[in-house]
Every structure is written in structure tokens, then in C-alpha cells.
Tab-separated table of C-alpha atoms and ligand atoms in Angstrom:
chain	number	residue	atom	x	y	z
A	1	MET	CA	-8.485	-85.110	-88.301
A	2	THR	CA	-10.804	-82.402	-87.062
A	3	GLU	CA	-11.806	-81.218	-83.605
A	4	ASN	CA	-14.947	-83.394	-83.764
A	5	ASP	CA	-12.800	-86.515	-83.921
A	6	PHE	CA	-11.875	-85.849	-80.299
A	7	LEU	CA	-15.448	-85.997	-79.027
A	8	PRO	CA	-15.835	-89.130	-76.913
A	9	ASN	CA	-17.612	-92.382	-77.648
A	10	VAL	CA	-20.507	-93.315	-75.398
A	11	TYR	CA	-18.954	-94.345	-72.092
A	12	GLN	CA	-19.389	-97.978	-71.211
A	13	GLU	CA	-18.590	-97.899	-67.513
A	14	PHE	CA	-18.464	-95.378	-64.687
A	15	PRO	CA	-16.092	-96.591	-61.948
A	16	LEU	CA	-16.935	-95.143	-58.503
A	17	SER	CA	-13.376	-94.110	-57.785
A	18	GLY	CA	-9.769	-94.655	-58.749
A	19	LYS	CA	-6.311	-93.137	-58.997
A	20	VAL	CA	-3.934	-92.610	-61.929
A	21	THR	CA	-0.395	-91.191	-62.061
A	22	TRP	CA	1.662	-89.977	-65.020
A	23	ARG	CA	5.086	-88.406	-65.418
A	24	ALA	CA	5.483	-86.041	-68.379
A	25	PRO	CA	8.732	-84.355	-69.397
A	26	SER	CA	9.442	-80.784	-70.344
A	27	ASN	CA	10.627	-79.983	-73.884
A	28	ILE	CA	12.938	-77.491	-75.553
A	29	ALA	CA	12.008	-76.098	-78.961
A	30	LEU	CA	14.557	-76.008	-81.790
A	31	VAL	CA	12.161	-74.168	-84.121
A	32	LYS	CA	10.032	-71.981	-81.868
A	33	TYR	CA	6.287	-71.589	-81.520
A	34	TRP	CA	5.668	-67.864	-81.058
A	35	GLY	CA	2.297	-66.501	-82.125
A	36	LYS	CA	-1.104	-68.200	-82.096
A	37	LYS	CA	-4.724	-67.950	-83.174
A	38	PRO	CA	-7.794	-68.905	-81.128
A	39	VAL	CA	-8.049	-71.510	-79.697
A	40	GLN	CA	-4.404	-72.484	-79.248
A	41	ILE	CA	-3.723	-72.863	-82.986
A	42	PRO	CA	-0.049	-72.119	-83.691
A	43	ALA	CA	0.822	-69.378	-86.163
A	44	ASN	CA	3.732	-71.512	-87.362
A	45	PRO	CA	4.946	-75.098	-87.033
A	46	SER	CA	7.541	-75.902	-84.369
A	47	ILE	CA	9.724	-78.813	-83.279
A	48	SER	CA	11.283	-79.733	-79.948
A	49	PHE	CA	13.518	-82.195	-78.194
A	50	THR	CA	11.608	-83.957	-75.474
A	51	LEU	CA	13.601	-83.774	-72.230
A	52	ASP	CA	14.133	-86.463	-69.650
A	53	THR	CA	15.045	-85.220	-66.154
A	54	CYS	CA	12.898	-82.080	-66.081
A	55	ALA	CA	9.401	-83.454	-65.626
A	56	THR	CA	6.120	-83.149	-63.771
A	57	THR	CA	4.533	-86.079	-61.958
A	58	THR	CA	0.795	-85.788	-61.412
A	59	SER	CA	-1.633	-88.092	-59.623
A	60	VAL	CA	-5.361	-87.705	-60.036
A	61	THR	CA	-7.702	-89.431	-57.587
A	62	PHE	CA	-11.292	-89.432	-58.844
A	63	THR	CA	-14.447	-90.057	-56.833
A	64	LYS	CA	-17.961	-90.163	-58.290
A	65	LYS	CA	-19.989	-87.229	-56.968
A	66	GLU	CA	-23.648	-86.216	-56.711
A	67	GLY	CA	-24.906	-84.131	-59.625
A	68	ASN	CA	-23.272	-83.007	-62.871
A	69	ALA	CA	-23.647	-79.245	-62.639
A	70	ASP	CA	-20.147	-78.084	-61.674
A	71	PHE	CA	-16.502	-78.995	-61.587
A	72	SER	CA	-15.115	-80.095	-58.249
A	73	PHE	CA	-11.394	-80.469	-57.576
A	74	ASP	CA	-8.648	-79.829	-55.034
A	75	LEU	CA	-5.039	-79.228	-55.903
A	76	LEU	CA	-1.787	-80.011	-54.126
A	77	PHE	CA	1.469	-78.677	-55.567
A	78	GLU	CA	4.617	-80.228	-54.081
A	79	GLY	CA	2.451	-81.557	-51.254
A	80	LYS	CA	0.766	-78.257	-50.332
A	81	PRO	CA	-2.595	-76.745	-51.340
A	82	LYS	CA	-2.053	-74.245	-54.146
A	83	GLU	CA	-5.037	-71.949	-54.601
A	84	GLU	CA	-3.213	-69.778	-57.191
A	85	PHE	CA	-3.125	-72.651	-59.685
A	86	LYS	CA	-6.825	-73.428	-59.450
A	87	PRO	CA	-8.156	-70.774	-61.898
A	88	LYS	CA	-5.808	-72.082	-64.606
A	89	ILE	CA	-7.061	-75.641	-64.084
A	90	LEU	CA	-10.669	-74.423	-64.052
A	91	THR	CA	-10.182	-72.620	-67.382
A	92	PHE	CA	-8.576	-75.774	-68.728
A	93	PHE	CA	-11.505	-77.936	-67.564
A	94	GLU	CA	-13.987	-75.510	-69.140
A	95	ARG	CA	-12.087	-75.673	-72.407
A	96	ILE	CA	-11.939	-79.465	-72.547
A	97	VAL	CA	-15.216	-80.567	-70.939
A	98	SER	CA	-16.932	-81.146	-74.284
A	99	TYR	CA	-14.181	-83.668	-75.096
A	100	LEU	CA	-14.220	-85.244	-71.604
A	101	PRO	CA	-17.821	-84.962	-70.352
A	102	PHE	CA	-17.021	-87.132	-67.306
A	103	LEU	CA	-15.188	-84.119	-65.819
A	104	LYS	CA	-18.398	-82.960	-64.117
A	105	ALA	CA	-19.279	-86.431	-62.832
A	106	TYR	CA	-16.320	-86.758	-60.453
A	107	HIS	CA	-14.498	-84.923	-57.709
A	108	PHE	CA	-10.753	-84.834	-58.461
A	109	ASP	CA	-7.814	-84.616	-56.069
A	110	ILE	CA	-4.884	-83.482	-58.169
A	111	ASP	CA	-1.439	-83.930	-56.644
A	112	THR	CA	1.373	-82.550	-58.759
A	113	SER	CA	5.104	-81.970	-58.333
A	114	ASN	CA	8.075	-81.034	-60.488
A	115	SER	CA	11.475	-82.690	-60.607
A	116	PHE	CA	13.143	-79.316	-61.067
A	117	PRO	CA	13.443	-76.735	-58.289
A	118	HIS	CA	10.353	-74.632	-57.734
A	119	SER	CA	10.551	-71.171	-59.341
A	120	SER	CA	13.711	-72.104	-61.231
A	121	GLY	CA	12.303	-70.064	-64.099
A	122	ILE	CA	11.847	-73.258	-66.101
A	123	ALA	CA	8.463	-73.415	-67.754
A	124	SER	CA	6.443	-76.075	-65.979
A	125	SER	CA	3.268	-75.492	-67.983
A	126	ALA	CA	4.345	-77.889	-70.754
A	127	SER	CA	5.131	-80.846	-68.500
A	128	GLY	CA	2.313	-79.942	-66.089
A	129	MET	CA	-0.435	-79.770	-68.696
A	130	ALA	CA	0.877	-82.892	-70.430
A	131	ALA	CA	0.895	-84.910	-67.178
A	132	LEU	CA	-2.614	-83.743	-66.241
A	133	SER	CA	-3.967	-84.484	-69.726
A	134	LEU	CA	-2.520	-87.991	-69.622
A	135	CYS	CA	-4.135	-88.627	-66.229
A	136	LEU	CA	-7.506	-87.471	-67.601
A	137	MET	CA	-7.086	-89.647	-70.682
A	138	ASP	CA	-6.244	-92.595	-68.469
A	139	ILE	CA	-9.553	-92.058	-66.659
A	140	GLU	CA	-11.361	-91.781	-69.992
A	141	LYS	CA	-9.771	-95.056	-71.080
A	142	GLN	CA	-11.358	-96.704	-68.019
A	143	LEU	CA	-14.735	-95.350	-69.138
A	144	ASP	CA	-14.136	-96.434	-72.745
A	145	PRO	CA	-11.829	-99.489	-72.717
A	146	THR	CA	-12.043	-99.837	-76.516
A	147	MET	CA	-9.822	-96.796	-77.050
A	148	ASP	CA	-6.605	-97.634	-78.917
A	149	ARG	CA	-3.127	-96.347	-78.120
A	150	THR	CA	-2.894	-93.928	-81.050
A	151	THR	CA	-6.193	-92.273	-80.156
A	152	PHE	CA	-5.121	-92.140	-76.505
A	153	ASN	CA	-1.820	-90.383	-77.231
A	154	ARG	CA	-3.219	-88.118	-79.904
A	155	LYS	CA	-6.081	-86.959	-77.717
A	156	ALA	CA	-3.724	-86.495	-74.722
A	157	SER	CA	-1.620	-84.196	-76.916
A	158	TYR	CA	-4.749	-82.450	-78.215
A	159	LEU	CA	-5.973	-81.729	-74.668
A	160	ALA	CA	-2.511	-80.685	-73.476
A	161	ARG	CA	-2.383	-78.155	-76.320
A	162	LEU	CA	-5.595	-76.587	-75.063
A	163	GLY	CA	-3.883	-76.140	-71.672
A	164	SER	CA	-0.605	-74.776	-73.051
A	165	GLY	CA	0.482	-74.931	-76.682
A	166	SER	CA	3.968	-76.341	-76.171
A	167	ALA	CA	2.549	-79.011	-73.807
A	168	CYS	CA	1.291	-80.959	-76.839
A	169	ARG	CA	4.961	-81.675	-77.636
A	170	SER	CA	5.517	-83.329	-74.209
A	171	ILE	CA	3.669	-86.614	-74.728
A	172	HIS	CA	6.027	-88.400	-77.118
A	173	GLY	CA	9.820	-88.678	-77.298
A	174	SER	CA	12.431	-87.665	-78.645
A	175	LEU	CA	11.698	-85.101	-81.383
A	176	VAL	CA	8.130	-83.842	-81.711
A	177	GLU	CA	6.664	-81.611	-84.392
A	178	TRP	CA	3.486	-79.556	-83.963
A	179	GLY	CA	1.729	-77.448	-86.594
A	180	ILE	CA	0.699	-78.111	-90.178
A	181	HIS	CA	3.644	-78.246	-92.552
A	182	GLU	CA	3.032	-79.268	-96.141
A	183	ASN	CA	6.203	-81.363	-96.305
A	184	ILE	CA	5.697	-83.184	-93.010
A	185	PRO	CA	3.193	-86.029	-93.292
A	186	GLN	CA	0.685	-86.336	-90.426
A	187	SER	CA	1.574	-82.864	-89.129
A	188	SER	CA	-1.343	-81.130	-87.434
A	189	ASP	CA	-2.215	-77.852	-85.745
A	190	LEU	CA	-4.277	-79.832	-83.243
A	191	TYR	CA	-1.627	-82.074	-81.654
A	192	GLY	CA	2.042	-82.983	-81.729
A	193	THR	CA	3.425	-85.954	-83.655
A	194	GLU	CA	6.721	-87.792	-83.525
A	195	TYR	CA	9.075	-86.443	-86.174
A	196	PRO	CA	8.578	-88.852	-89.079
A	197	PHE	CA	11.937	-88.549	-90.886
A	198	ALA	CA	15.390	-90.026	-90.321
A	199	ILE	CA	17.269	-88.787	-87.267
A	200	ASP	CA	21.011	-89.407	-86.974
A	201	SER	CA	21.952	-91.261	-83.780
A	202	VAL	CA	23.923	-88.251	-82.488
A	203	PHE	CA	20.632	-86.438	-81.851
A	204	LYS	CA	19.070	-89.343	-79.990
A	205	THR	CA	21.316	-88.847	-76.974
A	206	TYR	CA	21.740	-85.079	-77.228
A	207	GLN	CA	22.403	-83.276	-73.952
A	208	ASP	CA	20.726	-80.111	-72.655
A	209	THR	CA	22.217	-78.266	-69.710
A	210	ILE	CA	19.922	-75.521	-68.480
A	211	LEU	CA	21.846	-72.604	-67.004
A	212	LEU	CA	19.591	-70.857	-64.500
A	213	VAL	CA	20.512	-67.235	-65.064
A	214	HIS	CA	17.340	-65.860	-63.584
A	215	LYS	CA	15.038	-67.949	-61.448
A	216	GLY	CA	12.221	-65.496	-60.776
A	217	GLU	CA	8.844	-65.177	-62.438
A	218	LYS	CA	8.962	-64.597	-66.168
A	219	GLN	CA	8.882	-60.926	-67.092
A	220	VAL	CA	6.418	-61.655	-69.897
A	221	SER	CA	3.978	-64.555	-69.644
A	222	SER	CA	3.823	-66.656	-72.787
A	223	THR	CA	0.151	-65.718	-73.243
A	224	VAL	CA	1.117	-62.038	-73.413
A	225	GLY	CA	4.169	-62.906	-75.498
A	226	HIS	CA	2.211	-64.714	-78.194
A	227	GLN	CA	-0.126	-61.730	-78.465
A	228	LEU	CA	2.800	-59.476	-79.265
A	229	MET	CA	2.938	-61.216	-82.644
A	230	LYS	CA	-0.495	-59.818	-83.556
A	231	GLY	CA	0.114	-56.860	-85.841
A	232	HIS	CA	3.882	-57.286	-85.405
A	233	PRO	CA	5.672	-55.716	-88.417
A	234	TYR	CA	7.814	-58.825	-89.020
A	235	ALA	CA	5.276	-61.501	-88.083
A	236	GLU	CA	4.523	-62.870	-91.552
A	237	ASN	CA	8.211	-63.194	-92.451
A	238	ARG	CA	8.915	-64.863	-89.150
A	239	PHE	CA	6.153	-67.435	-89.627
A	240	GLN	CA	7.482	-68.207	-93.126
A	241	GLN	CA	11.002	-68.521	-91.757
A	242	ALA	CA	9.859	-71.148	-89.234
A	243	VAL	CA	8.310	-73.163	-92.095
A	244	GLN	CA	11.581	-72.930	-94.042
A	245	ASN	CA	13.650	-73.815	-91.007
A	246	LEU	CA	11.690	-77.033	-90.600
A	247	ASP	CA	12.539	-77.881	-94.218
A	248	SER	CA	16.206	-77.021	-93.656
A	249	LEU	CA	16.313	-79.153	-90.525
A	250	LYS	CA	15.374	-82.338	-92.401
A	251	PRO	CA	18.796	-83.039	-94.034
A	252	ILE	CA	20.576	-81.706	-90.928
A	253	LEU	CA	18.828	-84.205	-88.668
A	254	ALA	CA	19.183	-87.056	-91.141
A	255	SER	CA	22.930	-86.618	-91.665
A	256	GLY	CA	24.003	-85.469	-88.205
A	257	ASP	CA	25.194	-82.127	-89.621
A	258	LEU	CA	26.191	-80.432	-86.374
A	259	GLU	CA	27.341	-77.199	-88.003
A	260	GLY	CA	24.000	-76.805	-89.752
A	261	PHE	CA	22.192	-77.680	-86.525
A	262	ILE	CA	24.096	-75.086	-84.489
A	263	GLN	CA	23.443	-72.334	-86.995
A	264	LEU	CA	19.741	-73.036	-87.289
A	265	VAL	CA	19.093	-73.492	-83.563
A	266	GLU	CA	20.973	-70.383	-82.445
A	267	SER	CA	19.352	-68.291	-85.154
A	268	GLU	CA	15.899	-69.483	-84.016
A	269	ALA	CA	16.653	-68.517	-80.410
A	270	LEU	CA	17.893	-65.060	-81.336
A	271	THR	CA	14.974	-64.531	-83.713
A	272	LEU	CA	12.531	-65.314	-80.899
A	273	HIS	CA	14.175	-62.613	-78.789
A	274	ALA	CA	14.385	-60.256	-81.748
A	275	MET	CA	10.605	-60.586	-82.125
A	276	MET	CA	10.201	-59.500	-78.510
A	277	MET	CA	12.583	-56.595	-78.897
A	278	THR	CA	10.737	-55.337	-81.984
A	279	SER	CA	7.158	-55.725	-80.772
A	280	MET	CA	5.013	-53.010	-79.203
A	281	PRO	CA	5.374	-52.977	-76.246
A	282	TYR	CA	8.983	-54.233	-76.511
A	283	PHE	CA	10.956	-56.383	-74.097
A	284	ILE	CA	14.508	-57.487	-73.499
A	285	LEU	CA	14.272	-60.836	-71.747
A	286	MET	CA	17.983	-61.613	-71.782
A	287	LYS	CA	20.050	-60.526	-68.786
A	288	PRO	CA	23.679	-59.352	-68.957
A	289	ASP	CA	24.691	-62.861	-67.813
A	290	THR	CA	22.725	-64.407	-70.707
A	291	LEU	CA	24.905	-62.427	-73.129
A	292	GLU	CA	28.102	-63.254	-71.233
A	293	ILE	CA	27.236	-66.936	-71.529
A	294	ILE	CA	26.424	-66.696	-75.249
A	295	ASN	CA	29.719	-64.951	-75.948
A	296	LYS	CA	31.659	-67.499	-73.918
A	297	ILE	CA	29.948	-70.374	-75.760
A	298	TRP	CA	30.915	-68.829	-79.114
A	299	LYS	CA	34.525	-68.326	-78.032
A	300	TYR	CA	34.766	-71.831	-76.557
A	301	ARG	CA	33.283	-73.398	-79.680
A	302	GLN	CA	35.669	-71.539	-81.946
A	303	GLU	CA	38.737	-72.386	-79.901
A	304	SER	CA	37.948	-75.973	-78.922
A	305	LYS	CA	35.874	-77.012	-81.969
A	306	VAL	CA	33.475	-78.679	-79.521
A	307	PRO	CA	30.028	-78.521	-81.214
A	308	VAL	CA	28.054	-76.941	-78.380
A	309	CYS	CA	25.335	-74.366	-79.043
A	310	PHE	CA	22.669	-72.500	-77.116
A	311	THR	CA	18.978	-71.962	-77.341
A	312	LEU	CA	16.651	-69.782	-75.282
A	313	ASP	CA	13.014	-69.820	-74.358
A	314	ALA	CA	11.100	-66.643	-73.546
A	315	GLY	CA	13.362	-65.770	-70.625
A	316	ALA	CA	16.962	-65.269	-69.513
A	317	ASN	CA	17.957	-68.904	-68.932
A	318	VAL	CA	20.247	-70.582	-71.453
A	319	HIS	CA	19.848	-74.149	-72.733
A	320	MET	CA	23.177	-75.579	-73.910
A	321	LEU	CA	22.760	-78.329	-76.483
A	322	TYR	CA	25.613	-80.732	-77.279
A	323	PRO	CA	26.334	-84.353	-78.270
A	324	GLU	CA	26.854	-86.934	-75.556
A	325	ASN	CA	30.429	-87.684	-76.621
A	326	VAL	CA	31.625	-84.198	-75.617
A	327	LYS	CA	29.745	-84.240	-72.322
A	328	GLU	CA	32.803	-84.258	-70.073
A	329	ASN	CA	34.500	-81.366	-71.864
A	330	VAL	CA	31.350	-79.261	-71.889
A	331	GLN	CA	30.566	-79.954	-68.264
A	332	ARG	CA	34.075	-78.887	-67.269
A	333	PHE	CA	33.634	-75.693	-69.314
A	334	ILE	CA	30.328	-75.024	-67.534
A	335	ASP	CA	31.858	-75.466	-64.085
A	336	ASP	CA	34.941	-73.403	-64.905
A	337	GLU	CA	33.384	-70.561	-66.876
A	338	LEU	CA	29.606	-70.503	-66.941
A	339	ALA	CA	28.299	-71.501	-63.508
A	340	MET	CA	29.481	-68.108	-62.206
A	341	HIS	CA	26.811	-66.457	-64.389
A	342	CYS	CA	23.990	-68.569	-62.936
A	343	GLU	CA	21.866	-67.568	-59.959
A	344	ASN	CA	23.463	-69.314	-56.973
A	345	GLY	CA	25.656	-71.164	-59.473
A	346	GLN	CA	22.710	-73.389	-60.384
A	347	TYR	CA	22.210	-75.405	-63.542
A	348	ILE	CA	20.428	-78.643	-64.469
A	349	HIS	CA	21.854	-81.381	-66.685
A	350	ASP	CA	19.195	-82.934	-68.869
A	351	ARG	CA	19.096	-84.931	-72.091
A	352	VAL	CA	16.754	-86.043	-74.831
A	353	GLY	CA	14.075	-88.349	-73.421
A	354	LYS	CA	11.544	-90.888	-74.546
A	355	GLY	CA	8.290	-89.176	-73.609
A	356	ALA	CA	5.701	-89.460	-70.875
A	357	VAL	CA	5.214	-92.614	-68.792
A	358	LYS	CA	2.496	-94.030	-66.605
A	359	ILE	CA	3.535	-94.608	-62.997
A	360	ASN	CA	2.007	-97.603	-61.328
A	361	ASP	CA	1.233	-96.918	-57.681
B	401	LIG	C1	9.104	-69.614	-76.325
B	401	LIG	O1	3.399	-73.090	-74.865
B	401	LIG	O2	4.158	-71.596	-73.006
B	401	LIG	O3	8.760	-71.703	-75.237
B	401	LIG	O4	0.302	-71.760	-75.520
B	401	LIG	O5	0.351	-69.596	-74.273
B	401	LIG	O6	0.763	-71.759	-73.055
B	401	LIG	P1	0.884	-70.983	-74.371
B	401	LIG	O7	2.423	-70.780	-74.651
B	401	LIG	P2	3.670	-71.715	-74.404
B	401	LIG	O8	4.742	-71.017	-75.379
B	401	LIG	C2	6.025	-71.522	-75.516
B	401	LIG	C3	6.864	-70.590	-76.258
B	401	LIG	C4	8.332	-70.926	-76.338
B	401	LIG	C5	8.677	-71.627	-77.655
B	401	LIG	C6	8.286	-73.064	-77.783
B	401	LIG	O9	8.277	-73.819	-76.785
B	401	LIG	O10	8.040	-73.464	-78.935
């Protein structure tokens, strides 16, 4: 498919007003997206677990307005007007208006909230952009009722990507791949697709506990972070490594090879941080507590043989990934030894989820 395939059909109807609500989950990458080309084309393919508890719920109320010259919208975040978010939405609307020309025909009241605590340092752009894109697609479906489900989901992912790259992996469950990979059928740089190969049942109920080491603003925004890969001395090798890691993951996922999974996932996380430490300018996004936690996880795993591992996004928080059948042991370990390294002792238990859902008001 090409970008032109996402241009709309002629709209059949123009309802005067309406309201739609969607809940979209966050996701955690196993093979990381880090580096991109204009516009929002990933430098390498990536794959993520879709989460369940960490999610954004967005309602969009639309009212037909006079004239088609400008965008018109108001934004509530957690029930309060949020002017700071408006420029990001405006940029998003400008980027997607050729694919959704009705955007200038309506006034929109966008009401959005997250299930996770505000400023917990968890990226909300993935779930936020996915939920908003699904709401907009739902409106487009009312204008073009002939649209089928595959087109709906694919275009929702396509639009979400234009808002934030990783958001395109937050439409479907439970494992989503994004980025062209010659050995992955249907893979695309334009949108995320459900992982097409066998997945052992152990991964279908995998757990993710997010240890909130540092809840403040990210030290490096992902937009700046991706740019650090331009002219980076190790960039080409890193992009190749991500391609290879997706190949290596195939038998691991199919057979439930937890040792292989742990090695690949932890190496990906540390490589992401290594890229940031070796870029110009350079950054260390881990905190001392991040390292304490990693060392304790390694020691615990060695001593207990419990197959728990960590991954990181572009910040100090630690995602602990583990099978459901060791949940009680791991949660005891977290309370006894890891919660002390979290800001205010806070962490969030999450698990692999099934993707975004429409909420009927
Ligand atoms: C480290 O999707 O937040 O979480 O496209 O600039 O919005 P933009 O970046 P974003 O980058 C996510 C980077 C990551 C790895 C990943 O999720 O694959």
C-alpha cells in the first residue's frame, strides 16, 4: 500500500453532530524504534507488546461549523482545559487533513484522560494519538459507511503514526510489528500490523510491571532523541541489528524460549541507551536507581531461576517483563526489594492486552 491509498472516498453523508469515544492502550517495545526519516518513517522495524491497564480514553464531540477555512477545536485533559497540548494537536491535524478532509468542516471538543497517574513519566503519546486517531476514523466511518474493518484499523494506525511513531502499534493487540521487514509478510513502514507468526501461549498473558523510578518530564523528548541517530557513528549497525533481532525473535516467540527472549529484550533496552550515550550531544537517561533495579533483577533471576527480565524506554523507568505463572513471586520481590527504588514507592502492574476498544456512551 502507498500513502495515496489512505486518501478518502467521496463522503456520502455529513451528520450535523455526534460523539465518539475510544480507549487505546500504551505499548512497550521489545525491539525498539529509534531513528526516523521524514515523515515518521522508521529507520528500522520494531515490535511491541500491547498493554492493557495503561491506556488513554478520548471522546470527540463534533459539530458542523460555518466555513471550511480553519481548524476549530477545544481540548480537555483529565477534565481541565489544556492549552499546552493544543499546538501538538494542531500540527497533527495539519499533517492528516489531506487524509481526513472533514477536519475543517467541524468544531471538535476533545476530552481525553489517562488511566495512569499524570506525569508518571510514562509516555502517553502512543495511547493518546492512537485513541484520537480511532475517534477521527470513527467519524470518517459515519461519513463513509462503506469502509471495511481492515481499512478502518489500518488507516487508524497510519494516522496515529503521523502523530507519534510508536502510536501506530497501539491499535491492535497483543504483539504488533511496524516497519518493513523482508521476512515479515504484510509489514509496512506506514502502519503497524499484528505479528503474523506463531506465538507461544506464555507470551499471550505476559506481565509488565512498570517501576516509576523518575516521574518528571523526560530529559530528552523522543523527537530530539530520534534525531540523535542522524549521523550517529553506530546508526547503520544498529538499524541492521534491529532487523536481525526481529528474525531471531521468530523462533523464540514460537517456542516460548524464555532464555532467548530475556537475552534479546535486555540487549535491545541497553542498546537503546547505548545509542543515547554515544550520540552527540550524549545523554545518560538511567538514574542510579535504574541501575540498582537492573542489578537486583539479574541477581534475583540467577538465584531464583524465575524468568523475569527488564526493558527500558527512553527514560529512567524500568519495565519488568515476566510470565503470568511467576506473578506472585515477582510481585513479592518487587515489594520487598524494588519498590524502595521507585519515586514514592510507586509502580504499575500491567499485562499484555488485546488492543483498542470503542466505548459506547
Ligand atoms: C524508545 O514514538 O515516542 O519508546 O515518533 O517522535 O513520537 P515519535 O517517537 P516515539 O518513540 C518511541 C521510542 C521508544 C521505542 C519504541 O517505542 O519503539
